[in-house]
Amino acid sequence: MIKAVIFDIGNVLLGWDPKNLYRKVFNSEEEVDLFLKNICDAEWNISMDAGKPFAEGIREKQAQFPQYKDLIALYDTRWEEMLSGVFAEPARVLKDLKAKGMSVYALTNFSKEKFEVAYEKFEFFRLFDGIVVSAKEKLIKPNPAIFRLIAERYGLVPETTLFIDDNHKNIQTAKELGFQTILFQYPELLRPRLRLKGIDI
C-alpha cells in the first residue's frame, strides 16, 4: 500500500525548456540547438542544479564565450520565459492526492535561486508536505544519496513510497533503492497509472 508520493517538478508539474526563450532570440531552430548544445549546454545547467550559484555559472560561461556574453546573460535575466506553465492534469492529481490525505513530497533538480523564483510564482508548491531541492543539498538526481536523504528526512519507507519522474536514470535509481515508480510521459496518463498502483483518485 502506497502511503506517500514524491513528485519531480520540471516537466512533470511545471514545463521548462530553454528553447522556449531562445526561439525568441535566434532566427532558426538550428541556431537555437547549436547555442544550447555548445554554449549554454545541459552539463552547465546541471552544475547550477548541483549547487553552483547561478551568477557564478553565468560569469564563468561569459568568460569562456565572451562573444556570446549578452545571450548567456538572458539565461538568467529572462529565465522565466523558459517556463511553459503548470501542467494542468498533474497539478490536479497533486491537489486530489493531498485532499485525500496522501502525503506528498517533491524531489527536484533545481538551482537554488531559480527554485525560489518558481516557488513564489506557482501555488502548487504550497501543497507539498516537504521539498528537497538539489542545489540546497549539493546533491543531484540520480545520485542515490538524495533519494536516501528525502526518505530519512521525512520518515519515508521506499517500499510504500511512489516516485514520479520523467527521467529514466532517476527512475532506475529509485527502483534500485526499493521505491515504487512511475515514469512520467504523458500528463493524461498519470491518473490512470496511479489507479493501477492502487491509489483511488
C-alpha atoms as a PDB file:
ATOM      1  CA  MET A   1       0.000   0.000   0.000  1.00  0.00           C
ATOM      2  CA  ILE A   2       1.359   3.380  -1.051  1.00  0.00           C
ATOM      3  CA  LYS A   3       1.498   5.874   1.804  1.00  0.00           C
ATOM      4  CA  ALA A   4       3.381   8.745   0.157  1.00  0.00           C
ATOM      5  CA  VAL A   5       4.032  10.128  -3.315  1.00  0.00           C
ATOM      6  CA  ILE A   6       7.158  12.002  -4.397  1.00  0.00           C
ATOM      7  CA  PHE A   7       6.922  14.221  -7.487  1.00  0.00           C
ATOM      8  CA  ASP A   8       9.658  15.534  -9.695  1.00  0.00           C
ATOM      9  CA  ILE A   9       8.912  19.156 -10.670  1.00  0.00           C
ATOM     10  CA  GLY A  10      10.457  20.023 -14.049  1.00  0.00           C
ATOM     11  CA  ASN A  11       8.438  18.623 -16.947  1.00  0.00           C
ATOM     12  CA  VAL A  12       6.195  16.675 -14.581  1.00  0.00           C
ATOM     13  CA  LEU A  13       4.316  19.523 -12.901  1.00  0.00           C
ATOM     14  CA  LEU A  14       5.974  22.530 -14.494  1.00  0.00           C
ATOM     15  CA  GLY A  15       7.043  22.835 -18.117  1.00  0.00           C
ATOM     16  CA  TRP A  16      10.637  24.025 -18.597  1.00  0.00           C
ATOM     17  CA  ASP A  17      12.750  24.221 -21.739  1.00  0.00           C
ATOM     18  CA  PRO A  18      15.484  26.781 -22.579  1.00  0.00           C
ATOM     19  CA  LYS A  19      14.289  26.615 -26.177  1.00  0.00           C
ATOM     20  CA  ASN A  20      11.151  28.491 -25.110  1.00  0.00           C
ATOM     21  CA  LEU A  21      13.353  31.540 -24.548  1.00  0.00           C
ATOM     22  CA  TYR A  22      15.999  31.181 -27.235  1.00  0.00           C
ATOM     23  CA  ARG A  23      13.487  30.619 -30.029  1.00  0.00           C
ATOM     24  CA  LYS A  24      12.566  34.261 -29.441  1.00  0.00           C
ATOM     25  CA  VAL A  25      16.194  35.308 -29.817  1.00  0.00           C
ATOM     26  CA  PHE A  26      17.563  33.316 -32.742  1.00  0.00           C
ATOM     27  CA  ASN A  27      16.255  33.207 -36.297  1.00  0.00           C
ATOM     28  CA  SER A  28      16.282  29.433 -36.750  1.00  0.00           C
ATOM     29  CA  GLU A  29      15.881  26.217 -34.792  1.00  0.00           C
ATOM     30  CA  GLU A  30      19.371  25.217 -35.886  1.00  0.00           C
ATOM     31  CA  GLU A  31      20.863  28.292 -34.201  1.00  0.00           C
ATOM     32  CA  VAL A  32      18.911  27.530 -31.012  1.00  0.00           C
ATOM     33  CA  ASP A  33      20.135  23.938 -30.977  1.00  0.00           C
ATOM     34  CA  LEU A  34      23.750  24.909 -31.603  1.00  0.00           C
ATOM     35  CA  PHE A  35      23.708  27.501 -28.820  1.00  0.00           C
ATOM     36  CA  LEU A  36      22.153  25.143 -26.271  1.00  0.00           C
ATOM     37  CA  LYS A  37      24.416  22.267 -27.265  1.00  0.00           C
ATOM     38  CA  ASN A  38      27.716  24.139 -27.397  1.00  0.00           C
ATOM     39  CA  ILE A  39      27.347  27.257 -25.197  1.00  0.00           C
ATOM     40  CA  CYS A  40      24.617  27.066 -22.536  1.00  0.00           C
ATOM     41  CA  ASP A  41      24.651  23.273 -22.522  1.00  0.00           C
ATOM     42  CA  ALA A  42      22.895  20.775 -20.282  1.00  0.00           C
ATOM     43  CA  GLU A  43      26.016  19.902 -18.289  1.00  0.00           C
ATOM     44  CA  TRP A  44      26.496  23.557 -17.375  1.00  0.00           C
ATOM     45  CA  ASN A  45      22.865  23.889 -16.304  1.00  0.00           C
ATOM     46  CA  ILE A  46      23.243  20.767 -14.157  1.00  0.00           C
ATOM     47  CA  SER A  47      26.211  22.338 -12.376  1.00  0.00           C
ATOM     48  CA  MET A  48      23.868  25.042 -11.054  1.00  0.00           C
ATOM     49  CA  ASP A  49      21.236  22.451 -10.145  1.00  0.00           C
ATOM     50  CA  ALA A  50      24.035  20.777  -8.181  1.00  0.00           C
ATOM     51  CA  GLY A  51      24.668  23.914  -6.136  1.00  0.00           C
ATOM     52  CA  LYS A  52      26.855  26.341  -8.081  1.00  0.00           C
ATOM     53  CA  PRO A  53      25.479  29.871  -7.569  1.00  0.00           C
ATOM     54  CA  PHE A  54      23.604  30.960 -10.674  1.00  0.00           C
ATOM     55  CA  ALA A  55      25.505  34.241 -11.004  1.00  0.00           C
ATOM     56  CA  GLU A  56      28.809  32.379 -10.794  1.00  0.00           C
ATOM     57  CA  GLY A  57      27.726  29.978 -13.523  1.00  0.00           C
ATOM     58  CA  ILE A  58      26.764  32.886 -15.770  1.00  0.00           C
ATOM     59  CA  ARG A  59      30.082  34.686 -15.175  1.00  0.00           C
ATOM     60  CA  GLU A  60      32.101  31.555 -15.909  1.00  0.00           C
ATOM     61  CA  LYS A  61      30.246  30.900 -19.152  1.00  0.00           C
ATOM     62  CA  GLN A  62      30.587  34.541 -20.244  1.00  0.00           C
ATOM     63  CA  ALA A  63      34.342  34.390 -19.591  1.00  0.00           C
ATOM     64  CA  GLN A  64      34.542  31.225 -21.677  1.00  0.00           C
ATOM     65  CA  PHE A  65      32.479  32.680 -24.557  1.00  0.00           C
ATOM     66  CA  PRO A  66      32.761  36.488 -24.344  1.00  0.00           C
ATOM     67  CA  GLN A  67      31.331  36.881 -27.854  1.00  0.00           C
ATOM     68  CA  TYR A  68      28.044  35.446 -26.520  1.00  0.00           C
ATOM     69  CA  LYS A  69      28.047  37.455 -23.289  1.00  0.00           C
ATOM     70  CA  ASP A  70      24.657  39.110 -23.823  1.00  0.00           C
ATOM     71  CA  LEU A  71      22.964  35.910 -24.971  1.00  0.00           C
ATOM     72  CA  ILE A  72      24.326  33.989 -21.981  1.00  0.00           C
ATOM     73  CA  ALA A  73      23.035  36.726 -19.649  1.00  0.00           C
ATOM     74  CA  LEU A  74      19.499  36.029 -20.898  1.00  0.00           C
ATOM     75  CA  TYR A  75      19.681  32.565 -19.299  1.00  0.00           C
ATOM     76  CA  ASP A  76      19.457  34.456 -16.010  1.00  0.00           C
ATOM     77  CA  THR A  77      17.578  37.679 -16.725  1.00  0.00           C
ATOM     78  CA  ARG A  78      14.855  36.048 -18.846  1.00  0.00           C
ATOM     79  CA  TRP A  79      14.861  32.620 -17.201  1.00  0.00           C
ATOM     80  CA  GLU A  80      11.116  32.748 -16.514  1.00  0.00           C
ATOM     81  CA  GLU A  81      10.495  32.736 -20.273  1.00  0.00           C
ATOM     82  CA  MET A  82      11.854  29.170 -20.328  1.00  0.00           C
ATOM     83  CA  LEU A  83       8.781  28.091 -18.365  1.00  0.00           C
ATOM     84  CA  SER A  84       5.728  26.967 -20.290  1.00  0.00           C
ATOM     85  CA  GLY A  85       3.476  26.892 -17.244  1.00  0.00           C
ATOM     86  CA  VAL A  86       1.878  24.340 -14.954  1.00  0.00           C
ATOM     87  CA  PHE A  87       0.723  21.038 -16.428  1.00  0.00           C
ATOM     88  CA  ALA A  88      -2.969  21.177 -15.561  1.00  0.00           C
ATOM     89  CA  GLU A  89      -3.777  17.485 -15.077  1.00  0.00           C
ATOM     90  CA  PRO A  90      -0.703  16.561 -12.979  1.00  0.00           C
ATOM     91  CA  ALA A  91      -1.407  19.633 -10.836  1.00  0.00           C
ATOM     92  CA  ARG A  92      -4.991  18.432 -10.350  1.00  0.00           C
ATOM     93  CA  VAL A  93      -3.681  14.977  -9.435  1.00  0.00           C
ATOM     94  CA  LEU A  94      -1.378  16.524  -6.824  1.00  0.00           C
ATOM     95  CA  LYS A  95      -4.280  18.524  -5.377  1.00  0.00           C
ATOM     96  CA  ASP A  96      -6.541  15.465  -5.325  1.00  0.00           C
ATOM     97  CA  LEU A  97      -3.909  13.320  -3.606  1.00  0.00           C
ATOM     98  CA  LYS A  98      -3.461  15.965  -0.942  1.00  0.00           C
ATOM     99  CA  ALA A  99      -7.237  16.266  -0.481  1.00  0.00           C
ATOM    100  CA  LYS A 100      -7.491  12.501   0.091  1.00  0.00           C
ATOM    101  CA  GLY A 101      -4.901  12.709   2.857  1.00  0.00           C
ATOM    102  CA  MET A 102      -1.949  11.276   0.944  1.00  0.00           C
ATOM    103  CA  SER A 103       1.467  12.599   1.984  1.00  0.00           C
ATOM    104  CA  VAL A 104       3.037  14.369  -0.997  1.00  0.00           C
ATOM    105  CA  TYR A 105       6.637  15.490  -1.466  1.00  0.00           C
ATOM    106  CA  ALA A 106       8.866  16.945  -4.163  1.00  0.00           C
ATOM    107  CA  LEU A 107      12.377  15.886  -5.133  1.00  0.00           C
ATOM    108  CA  THR A 108      13.740  18.214  -7.764  1.00  0.00           C
ATOM    109  CA  ASN A 109      16.935  19.104  -9.583  1.00  0.00           C
ATOM    110  CA  PHE A 110      16.752  22.901  -9.464  1.00  0.00           C
ATOM    111  CA  SER A 111      19.112  25.818  -8.903  1.00  0.00           C
ATOM    112  CA  LYS A 112      18.602  27.478  -5.538  1.00  0.00           C
ATOM    113  CA  GLU A 113      17.907  30.914  -6.950  1.00  0.00           C
ATOM    114  CA  LYS A 114      15.523  29.833  -9.685  1.00  0.00           C
ATOM    115  CA  PHE A 115      13.665  27.469  -7.367  1.00  0.00           C
ATOM    116  CA  GLU A 116      12.899  30.455  -5.149  1.00  0.00           C
ATOM    117  CA  VAL A 117      11.547  32.329  -8.187  1.00  0.00           C
ATOM    118  CA  ALA A 118       9.342  29.386  -9.175  1.00  0.00           C
ATOM    119  CA  TYR A 119       8.175  28.794  -5.588  1.00  0.00           C
ATOM    120  CA  GLU A 120       6.865  32.341  -5.320  1.00  0.00           C
ATOM    121  CA  LYS A 121       5.216  32.181  -8.740  1.00  0.00           C
ATOM    122  CA  PHE A 122       3.295  28.875  -8.550  1.00  0.00           C
ATOM    123  CA  GLU A 123       0.775  27.974  -5.858  1.00  0.00           C
ATOM    124  CA  PHE A 124       1.070  24.190  -6.236  1.00  0.00           C
ATOM    125  CA  PHE A 125       4.350  24.248  -4.285  1.00  0.00           C
ATOM    126  CA  ARG A 126       2.348  25.035  -1.125  1.00  0.00           C
ATOM    127  CA  LEU A 127       0.649  21.623  -1.309  1.00  0.00           C
ATOM    128  CA  PHE A 128       3.786  19.634  -0.567  1.00  0.00           C
ATOM    129  CA  ASP A 129       4.496  18.233   2.879  1.00  0.00           C
ATOM    130  CA  GLY A 130       8.206  18.586   2.138  1.00  0.00           C
ATOM    131  CA  ILE A 131      10.506  19.568  -0.730  1.00  0.00           C
ATOM    132  CA  VAL A 132      14.111  18.536  -1.359  1.00  0.00           C
ATOM    133  CA  VAL A 133      15.962  20.802  -3.821  1.00  0.00           C
ATOM    134  CA  SER A 134      19.213  19.523  -5.301  1.00  0.00           C
ATOM    135  CA  ALA A 135      21.126  22.813  -5.170  1.00  0.00           C
ATOM    136  CA  LYS A 136      20.324  23.336  -1.490  1.00  0.00           C
ATOM    137  CA  GLU A 137      21.596  19.855  -0.633  1.00  0.00           C
ATOM    138  CA  LYS A 138      24.580  19.861  -3.039  1.00  0.00           C
ATOM    139  CA  LEU A 139      23.245  16.532  -4.282  1.00  0.00           C
ATOM    140  CA  ILE A 140      21.587  15.801  -7.586  1.00  0.00           C
ATOM    141  CA  LYS A 141      19.455  13.042  -9.034  1.00  0.00           C
ATOM    142  CA  PRO A 142      20.219  10.276  -9.943  1.00  0.00           C
ATOM    143  CA  ASN A 143      22.708  10.154  -7.038  1.00  0.00           C
ATOM    144  CA  PRO A 144      21.233   7.588  -4.618  1.00  0.00           C
ATOM    145  CA  ALA A 145      22.213   9.839  -1.703  1.00  0.00           C
ATOM    146  CA  ILE A 146      19.496  12.376  -2.489  1.00  0.00           C
ATOM    147  CA  PHE A 147      16.837   9.647  -2.511  1.00  0.00           C
ATOM    148  CA  ARG A 148      18.081   8.388   0.849  1.00  0.00           C
ATOM    149  CA  LEU A 149      18.061  11.960   2.145  1.00  0.00           C
ATOM    150  CA  ILE A 150      14.386  12.596   1.362  1.00  0.00           C
ATOM    151  CA  ALA A 151      13.429   9.233   2.851  1.00  0.00           C
ATOM    152  CA  GLU A 152      15.353   9.857   6.063  1.00  0.00           C
ATOM    153  CA  ARG A 153      14.276  13.482   6.413  1.00  0.00           C
ATOM    154  CA  TYR A 154      10.564  12.727   6.152  1.00  0.00           C
ATOM    155  CA  GLY A 155      10.453   9.193   7.518  1.00  0.00           C
ATOM    156  CA  LEU A 156       9.504   7.598   4.204  1.00  0.00           C
ATOM    157  CA  VAL A 157       9.707   3.851   3.587  1.00  0.00           C
ATOM    158  CA  PRO A 158      10.770   3.272  -0.038  1.00  0.00           C
ATOM    159  CA  GLU A 159       8.551   0.219  -0.479  1.00  0.00           C
ATOM    160  CA  THR A 160       5.432   2.229   0.409  1.00  0.00           C
ATOM    161  CA  THR A 161       6.523   5.419  -1.386  1.00  0.00           C
ATOM    162  CA  LEU A 162       5.809   6.149  -5.054  1.00  0.00           C
ATOM    163  CA  PHE A 163       8.301   8.243  -7.030  1.00  0.00           C
ATOM    164  CA  ILE A 164       7.202  10.034 -10.233  1.00  0.00           C
ATOM    165  CA  ASP A 165       9.826  11.410 -12.646  1.00  0.00           C
ATOM    166  CA  ASP A 166      10.281  11.925 -16.392  1.00  0.00           C
ATOM    167  CA  ASN A 167      13.944  10.831 -16.383  1.00  0.00           C
ATOM    168  CA  HIS A 168      14.794   7.154 -16.951  1.00  0.00           C
ATOM    169  CA  LYS A 169      18.008   7.292 -14.908  1.00  0.00           C
ATOM    170  CA  ASN A 170      16.237   8.809 -11.913  1.00  0.00           C
ATOM    171  CA  ILE A 171      13.531   6.152 -12.101  1.00  0.00           C
ATOM    172  CA  GLN A 172      16.116   3.389 -12.302  1.00  0.00           C
ATOM    173  CA  THR A 173      17.935   4.622  -9.192  1.00  0.00           C
ATOM    174  CA  ALA A 174      14.658   4.872  -7.294  1.00  0.00           C
ATOM    175  CA  LYS A 175      13.755   1.309  -8.276  1.00  0.00           C
ATOM    176  CA  GLU A 176      17.142   0.025  -7.148  1.00  0.00           C
ATOM    177  CA  LEU A 177      16.547   1.651  -3.753  1.00  0.00           C
ATOM    178  CA  GLY A 178      13.174  -0.054  -3.397  1.00  0.00           C
ATOM    179  CA  PHE A 179      10.808   2.787  -4.300  1.00  0.00           C
ATOM    180  CA  GLN A 180       7.708   2.181  -6.371  1.00  0.00           C
ATOM    181  CA  THR A 181       7.913   4.277  -9.535  1.00  0.00           C
ATOM    182  CA  ILE A 182       6.054   5.829 -12.444  1.00  0.00           C
ATOM    183  CA  LEU A 183       7.979   7.095 -15.458  1.00  0.00           C
ATOM    184  CA  PHE A 184       6.076  10.250 -16.397  1.00  0.00           C
ATOM    185  CA  GLN A 185       5.478  10.535 -20.135  1.00  0.00           C
ATOM    186  CA  TYR A 186       2.004  11.935 -20.815  1.00  0.00           C
ATOM    187  CA  PRO A 187       0.045  14.143 -18.385  1.00  0.00           C
ATOM    188  CA  GLU A 188      -3.286  12.478 -19.165  1.00  0.00           C
ATOM    189  CA  LEU A 189      -1.900   9.038 -18.246  1.00  0.00           C
ATOM    190  CA  LEU A 190      -0.785   9.953 -14.735  1.00  0.00           C
ATOM    191  CA  ARG A 191      -4.138   9.446 -13.014  1.00  0.00           C
ATOM    192  CA  PRO A 192      -4.836   6.051 -14.678  1.00  0.00           C
ATOM    193  CA  ARG A 193      -1.355   4.850 -13.773  1.00  0.00           C
ATOM    194  CA  LEU A 194      -1.835   5.899 -10.160  1.00  0.00           C
ATOM    195  CA  ARG A 195      -5.055   3.892 -10.097  1.00  0.00           C
ATOM    196  CA  LEU A 196      -3.159   0.860 -11.380  1.00  0.00           C
ATOM    197  CA  LYS A 197      -0.887   1.341  -8.349  1.00  0.00           C
ATOM    198  CA  GLY A 198      -3.937   1.107  -6.080  1.00  0.00           C
ATOM    199  CA  ILE A 199      -4.399   4.836  -5.449  1.00  0.00           C
ATOM    200  CA  ASP A 200      -8.083   5.723  -5.766  1.00  0.00           C
ATOM    201  CA  ILE A 201      -8.276   9.210  -7.262  1.00  0.00           C
END
